[in-house]
PDB file of C-alpha atoms in Angstrom:
ATOM      1  CA  SER A1368       7.059  12.062 -15.052  1.00  0.00           C
ATOM      2  CA  ASP A1369       5.090  13.670 -18.029  1.00  0.00           C
ATOM      3  CA  VAL A1370       5.724  17.245 -18.833  1.00  0.00           C
ATOM      4  CA  ALA A1371       2.184  18.050 -18.069  1.00  0.00           C
ATOM      5  CA  ALA A1372       2.249  16.267 -14.557  1.00  0.00           C
ATOM      6  CA  ASP A1373       2.171  17.949 -11.524  1.00  0.00           C
ATOM      7  CA  GLU A1374       5.027  16.785  -9.508  1.00  0.00           C
ATOM      8  CA  ALA A1375       4.472  19.155  -6.683  1.00  0.00           C
ATOM      9  CA  THR A1376       2.939  16.543  -4.820  1.00  0.00           C
ATOM     10  CA  TRP A1377       3.374  12.699  -4.675  1.00  0.00           C
ATOM     11  CA  GLY A1378      -0.515  12.045  -5.099  1.00  0.00           C
ATOM     12  CA  GLY A1379      -0.447  10.900  -8.569  1.00  0.00           C
ATOM     13  CA  TYR A1380       2.641   8.546  -8.097  1.00  0.00           C
ATOM     14  CA  ASP A1381       0.977   7.019  -4.860  1.00  0.00           C
ATOM     15  CA  ASP A1382      -2.304   6.323  -6.864  1.00  0.00           C
ATOM     16  CA  ALA A1383      -0.427   4.732  -9.804  1.00  0.00           C
ATOM     17  CA  TYR A1384       1.823   2.751  -7.603  1.00  0.00           C
ATOM     18  CA  VAL A1385      -0.977   1.066  -5.539  1.00  0.00           C
ATOM     19  CA  SER A1386      -2.855   0.351  -8.788  1.00  0.00           C
ATOM     20  CA  SER A1387       0.152  -1.225 -10.536  1.00  0.00           C
ATOM     21  CA  ILE A1388       1.065  -3.515  -7.587  1.00  0.00           C
ATOM     22  CA  GLY A1389      -2.648  -4.894  -7.634  1.00  0.00           C
ATOM     23  CA  VAL A1390      -4.488  -3.414  -4.732  1.00  0.00           C
ATOM     24  CA  PRO A1391      -8.060  -3.804  -5.192  1.00  0.00           C
ATOM     25  CA  ARG A1392      -9.818  -0.764  -6.426  1.00  0.00           C
ATOM     26  CA  SER A1393     -11.926  -0.398  -3.344  1.00  0.00           C
ATOM     27  CA  GLU A1394      -8.768  -0.060  -1.005  1.00  0.00           C
ATOM     28  CA  ARG A1395      -6.646   2.068  -3.374  1.00  0.00           C
ATOM     29  CA  ALA A1396      -7.461   5.405  -1.874  1.00  0.00           C
ATOM     30  CA  GLU A1397      -6.539   4.134   1.495  1.00  0.00           C
ATOM     31  CA  ALA A1398      -3.292   2.384   0.349  1.00  0.00           C
ATOM     32  CA  ALA A1399      -2.422   5.512  -1.554  1.00  0.00           C
ATOM     33  CA  ASP A1400      -2.901   7.572   1.567  1.00  0.00           C
ATOM     34  CA  VAL A1401      -0.725   5.275   3.910  1.00  0.00           C
ATOM     35  CA  LEU A1402       1.821   5.236   1.150  1.00  0.00           C
ATOM     36  CA  GLY A1403       2.107   8.978   1.083  1.00  0.00           C
ATOM     37  CA  ARG A1404       2.131   9.107   4.928  1.00  0.00           C
ATOM     38  CA  THR A1405       5.141   6.741   5.185  1.00  0.00           C
ATOM     39  CA  ARG A1406       7.452   8.633   2.603  1.00  0.00           C
ATOM     40  CA  TYR A1407      10.341   9.991   4.454  1.00  0.00           C
ATOM     41  CA  HIS A1408      13.487  11.224   2.418  1.00  0.00           C
ATOM     42  CA  HIS A1409      15.943   9.421   4.758  1.00  0.00           C
ATOM     43  CA  THR A1410      14.101   5.986   3.669  1.00  0.00           C
ATOM     44  CA  TRP A1411      15.470   6.527  -0.024  1.00  0.00           C
ATOM     45  CA  ARG A1412      18.751   4.823   0.597  1.00  0.00           C
ATOM     46  CA  TRP A1413      18.907   1.973  -1.938  1.00  0.00           C
ATOM     47  CA  VAL A1414      22.041   2.007  -4.164  1.00  0.00           C
ATOM     48  CA  ILE A1415      21.414   0.861  -7.629  1.00  0.00           C
ATOM     49  CA  PRO A1416      24.259  -1.338  -8.238  1.00  0.00           C
ATOM     50  CA  GLU A1417      24.406  -0.768 -12.081  1.00  0.00           C
ATOM     51  CA  SER A1418      24.313   2.877 -11.669  1.00  0.00           C
ATOM     52  CA  ARG A1419      27.238   2.802  -9.225  1.00  0.00           C
ATOM     53  CA  ALA A1420      29.084   0.618 -11.493  1.00  0.00           C
ATOM     54  CA  ALA A1421      28.247   2.977 -14.605  1.00  0.00           C
ATOM     55  CA  LEU A1422      29.652   6.067 -12.350  1.00  0.00           C
ATOM     56  CA  GLU A1423      32.799   4.094 -11.790  1.00  0.00           C
ATOM     57  CA  ARG A1424      33.403   3.480 -15.468  1.00  0.00           C
ATOM     58  CA  LEU A1425      32.633   7.090 -16.226  1.00  0.00           C
ATOM     59  CA  ALA A1426      35.233   8.320 -13.474  1.00  0.00           C
ATOM     60  CA  GLY A1427      37.753   5.795 -14.899  1.00  0.00           C
ATOM     61  CA  ALA A1428      37.397   7.421 -18.356  1.00  0.00           C
ATOM     62  CA  GLY A1429      38.104  10.727 -16.781  1.00  0.00           C
ATOM     63  CA  VAL A1430      34.618  12.017 -17.131  1.00  0.00           C
ATOM     64  CA  PRO A1431      34.179  15.112 -14.794  1.00  0.00           C
ATOM     65  CA  MET A1432      30.952  14.753 -12.768  1.00  0.00           C
ATOM     66  CA  GLY A1433      28.560  16.318 -10.224  1.00  0.00           C
ATOM     67  CA  VAL A1434      25.263  15.940  -8.732  1.00  0.00           C
ATOM     68  CA  VAL A1435      22.253  18.368  -8.532  1.00  0.00           C
ATOM     69  CA  SER A1436      19.412  17.082  -6.616  1.00  0.00           C
ATOM     70  CA  ASN A1437      16.186  18.336  -5.436  1.00  0.00           C
ATOM     71  CA  ALA A1438      16.833  16.800  -1.983  1.00  0.00           C
ATOM     72  CA  SER A1439      16.177  17.592   1.763  1.00  0.00           C
ATOM     73  CA  GLY A1440      19.656  18.430   2.983  1.00  0.00           C
ATOM     74  CA  GLN A1441      20.808  14.902   3.191  1.00  0.00           C
ATOM     75  CA  ILE A1442      21.968  13.897  -0.379  1.00  0.00           C
ATOM     76  CA  ALA A1443      25.801  14.553   0.046  1.00  0.00           C
ATOM     77  CA  SER A1444      25.734  12.390   3.348  1.00  0.00           C
ATOM     78  CA  MET A1445      23.641   9.668   1.720  1.00  0.00           C
ATOM     79  CA  LEU A1446      25.975   9.471  -1.342  1.00  0.00           C
ATOM     80  CA  ALA A1447      28.931   9.327   0.762  1.00  0.00           C
ATOM     81  CA  ARG A1448      27.542   6.219   2.276  1.00  0.00           C
ATOM     82  CA  GLY A1449      28.352   4.271  -0.609  1.00  0.00           C
ATOM     83  CA  VAL A1450      28.330   6.145  -4.119  1.00  0.00           C
ATOM     84  CA  ALA A1451      30.128   9.267  -4.127  1.00  0.00           C
ATOM     85  CA  GLN A1452      31.544  12.331  -2.475  1.00  0.00           C
ATOM     86  CA  VAL A1453      33.196  15.807  -3.538  1.00  0.00           C
ATOM     87  CA  GLY A1454      36.753  15.198  -4.354  1.00  0.00           C
ATOM     88  CA  ALA A1455      38.777  12.121  -4.027  1.00  0.00           C
ATOM     89  CA  GLY A1456      37.961   9.510  -1.538  1.00  0.00           C
ATOM     90  CA  GLU A1457      36.434   6.060  -1.018  1.00  0.00           C
ATOM     91  CA  HIS A1458      33.857   6.338  -3.670  1.00  0.00           C
ATOM     92  CA  VAL A1459      33.401   7.935  -6.988  1.00  0.00           C
ATOM     93  CA  GLU A1460      34.788  11.321  -7.266  1.00  0.00           C
ATOM     94  CA  MET A1461      32.300  14.249  -7.897  1.00  0.00           C
ATOM     95  CA  ARG A1462      33.186  17.840  -8.388  1.00  0.00           C
ATOM     96  CA  VAL A1463      30.329  19.139  -6.666  1.00  0.00           C
ATOM     97  CA  ILE A1464      27.142  17.992  -4.930  1.00  0.00           C
ATOM     98  CA  VAL A1465      24.204  20.338  -4.966  1.00  0.00           C
ATOM     99  CA  ASP A1466      21.286  19.800  -2.710  1.00  0.00           C
ATOM    100  CA  SER A1467      18.154  22.096  -3.348  1.00  0.00           C
ATOM    101  CA  HIS A1468      17.373  22.280   0.406  1.00  0.00           C
ATOM    102  CA  VAL A1469      20.884  23.571   1.226  1.00  0.00           C
ATOM    103  CA  VAL A1470      20.889  26.092  -1.748  1.00  0.00           C
ATOM    104  CA  GLY A1471      17.443  27.384  -1.404  1.00  0.00           C
ATOM    105  CA  VAL A1472      16.397  26.761  -5.091  1.00  0.00           C
ATOM    106  CA  ALA A1473      14.903  23.515  -6.687  1.00  0.00           C
ATOM    107  CA  LYS A1474      14.445  22.197 -10.195  1.00  0.00           C
ATOM    108  CA  PRO A1475      12.728  23.157 -12.394  1.00  0.00           C
ATOM    109  CA  ASP A1476      14.152  26.513 -11.591  1.00  0.00           C
ATOM    110  CA  PRO A1477      17.256  26.589 -13.767  1.00  0.00           C
ATOM    111  CA  ALA A1478      19.109  28.747 -11.074  1.00  0.00           C
ATOM    112  CA  ILE A1479      19.760  25.600  -9.116  1.00  0.00           C
ATOM    113  CA  PHE A1480      22.566  24.975 -11.653  1.00  0.00           C
ATOM    114  CA  ASP A1481      24.297  28.155 -10.978  1.00  0.00           C
ATOM    115  CA  HIS A1482      25.655  26.449  -7.824  1.00  0.00           C
ATOM    116  CA  ALA A1483      27.265  23.555  -9.916  1.00  0.00           C
ATOM    117  CA  LEU A1484      28.458  25.265 -13.124  1.00  0.00           C
ATOM    118  CA  PRO A1485      31.573  26.889 -11.440  1.00  0.00           C
ATOM    119  CA  ALA A1486      32.945  23.464 -10.781  1.00  0.00           C
ATOM    120  CA  PHE A1487      32.751  22.841 -14.821  1.00  0.00           C
ATOM    121  CA  ALA A1488      33.843  26.202 -15.771  1.00  0.00           C
ATOM    122  CA  GLU A1489      36.207  24.995 -18.579  1.00  0.00           C
ATOM    123  CA  PHE A1490      33.204  23.726 -20.385  1.00  0.00           C
ATOM    124  CA  GLU A1491      30.601  25.688 -22.281  1.00  0.00           C
ATOM    125  CA  PRO A1492      26.899  24.941 -20.739  1.00  0.00           C
ATOM    126  CA  ASP A1493      25.770  23.393 -23.915  1.00  0.00           C
ATOM    127  CA  ARG A1494      28.671  20.783 -23.594  1.00  0.00           C
ATOM    128  CA  ILE A1495      27.627  19.726 -20.199  1.00  0.00           C
ATOM    129  CA  ALA A1496      25.325  16.731 -20.037  1.00  0.00           C
ATOM    130  CA  TYR A1497      22.631  16.632 -17.323  1.00  0.00           C
ATOM    131  CA  VAL A1498      21.192  13.267 -16.732  1.00  0.00           C
ATOM    132  CA  GLY A1499      17.925  13.077 -14.813  1.00  0.00           C
ATOM    133  CA  ASP A1500      14.651  10.908 -14.490  1.00  0.00           C
ATOM    134  CA  SER A1501      12.036  13.526 -14.751  1.00  0.00           C
ATOM    135  CA  VAL A1502      10.730  15.297 -17.717  1.00  0.00           C
ATOM    136  CA  THR A1503       9.133  18.107 -15.615  1.00  0.00           C
ATOM    137  CA  MET A1504      11.975  18.554 -13.215  1.00  0.00           C
ATOM    138  CA  ASP A1505      15.287  17.496 -14.878  1.00  0.00           C
ATOM    139  CA  ILE A1506      14.745  18.014 -18.711  1.00  0.00           C
ATOM    140  CA  ALA A1507      12.962  21.302 -18.478  1.00  0.00           C
ATOM    141  CA  ALA A1508      15.486  22.929 -15.879  1.00  0.00           C
ATOM    142  CA  SER A1509      18.580  21.731 -17.839  1.00  0.00           C
ATOM    143  CA  VAL A1510      17.079  23.017 -21.189  1.00  0.00           C
ATOM    144  CA  ALA A1511      16.518  26.230 -19.530  1.00  0.00           C
ATOM    145  CA  ALA A1512      19.946  26.361 -18.092  1.00  0.00           C
ATOM    146  CA  GLY A1513      21.436  25.752 -21.623  1.00  0.00           C
ATOM    147  CA  LEU A1514      22.735  22.317 -20.733  1.00  0.00           C
ATOM    148  CA  HIS A1515      22.495  19.114 -22.764  1.00  0.00           C
ATOM    149  CA  PRO A1516      19.470  17.280 -21.170  1.00  0.00           C
ATOM    150  CA  ILE A1517      19.451  13.480 -21.178  1.00  0.00           C
ATOM    151  CA  LEU A1518      16.570  11.553 -19.697  1.00  0.00           C
ATOM    152  CA  LEU A1519      17.317   8.307 -17.762  1.00  0.00           C
ATOM    153  CA  ASP A1520      14.222   6.513 -19.392  1.00  0.00           C
ATOM    154  CA  PRO A1521      14.750   2.838 -18.539  1.00  0.00           C
ATOM    155  CA  TYR A1522      11.234   1.583 -19.328  1.00  0.00           C
ATOM    156  CA  ASP A1523      10.972   3.459 -22.616  1.00  0.00           C
ATOM    157  CA  ASP A1524       8.061   5.538 -21.452  1.00  0.00           C
ATOM    158  CA  HIS A1525       9.127   8.581 -23.558  1.00  0.00           C
ATOM    159  CA  ALA A1526       9.751   7.109 -26.962  1.00  0.00           C
ATOM    160  CA  GLY A1527       9.724   9.705 -29.654  1.00  0.00           C
ATOM    161  CA  ALA A1528      10.502  12.430 -27.261  1.00  0.00           C
ATOM    162  CA  ASP A1529      12.544  15.516 -28.662  1.00  0.00           C
ATOM    163  CA  PHE A1530      15.527  15.033 -26.143  1.00  0.00           C
ATOM    164  CA  GLU A1531      18.172  12.428 -25.696  1.00  0.00           C
ATOM    165  CA  ARG A1532      17.131   9.424 -23.597  1.00  0.00           C
ATOM    166  CA  ILE A1533      19.168   6.521 -22.198  1.00  0.00           C
ATOM    167  CA  ALA A1534      17.972   3.287 -20.586  1.00  0.00           C
ATOM    168  CA  SER A1535      20.944   3.025 -18.169  1.00  0.00           C
ATOM    169  CA  LEU A1536      24.015   5.157 -17.180  1.00  0.00           C
ATOM    170  CA  HIS A1537      26.027   2.492 -18.852  1.00  0.00           C
ATOM    171  CA  ASP A1538      24.749   3.702 -22.023  1.00  0.00           C
ATOM    172  CA  ILE A1539      27.008   6.885 -21.638  1.00  0.00           C
ATOM    173  CA  ALA A1540      29.932   4.863 -20.551  1.00  0.00           C
ATOM    174  CA  ASP A1541      29.471   2.455 -23.655  1.00  0.00           C
ATOM    175  CA  GLU A1542      29.527   5.636 -25.859  1.00  0.00           C
ATOM    176  CA  LEU A1543      32.959   6.541 -24.519  1.00  0.00           C
ATOM    177  CA  ALA A1544      34.475   3.046 -24.790  1.00  0.00           C
TER     178      ALA A1544
END
């Protein structure tokens, strides 16, 4: 997710993915096309256990949290299946869950945060950390919204960047411990 990358389409990701897993050069275009045709938002359901555990640690430390996601109308229901929900419940408590499809605005447009910030009204925006995994979508949008951007960069892809980076959500929980 380079700042100069075109994240409006998945083409670059598909090409890089099929190349990285060893698809022969002569078959990459077809493999990337197949990968692109099989992507469906309801198939993105795997919960990263380490992230779930870190969210539990942060909630246990009293950190108020929310989710702002470029999604397809399903993020709240998918999170409720094993990660989080708005308010108290079976999983990690969030103050708000914002789905770009539902609110009609998507990152990198900083206006998406207008739907979440009222849930954190007691904080100045620059005191609100926004953690995301995309330089183009998350870092750019959170900077434009006046938030404190943090890139989830587990593979150290953006060493030397001029914004804060973490390898895991546990890094934040460790700082609070």
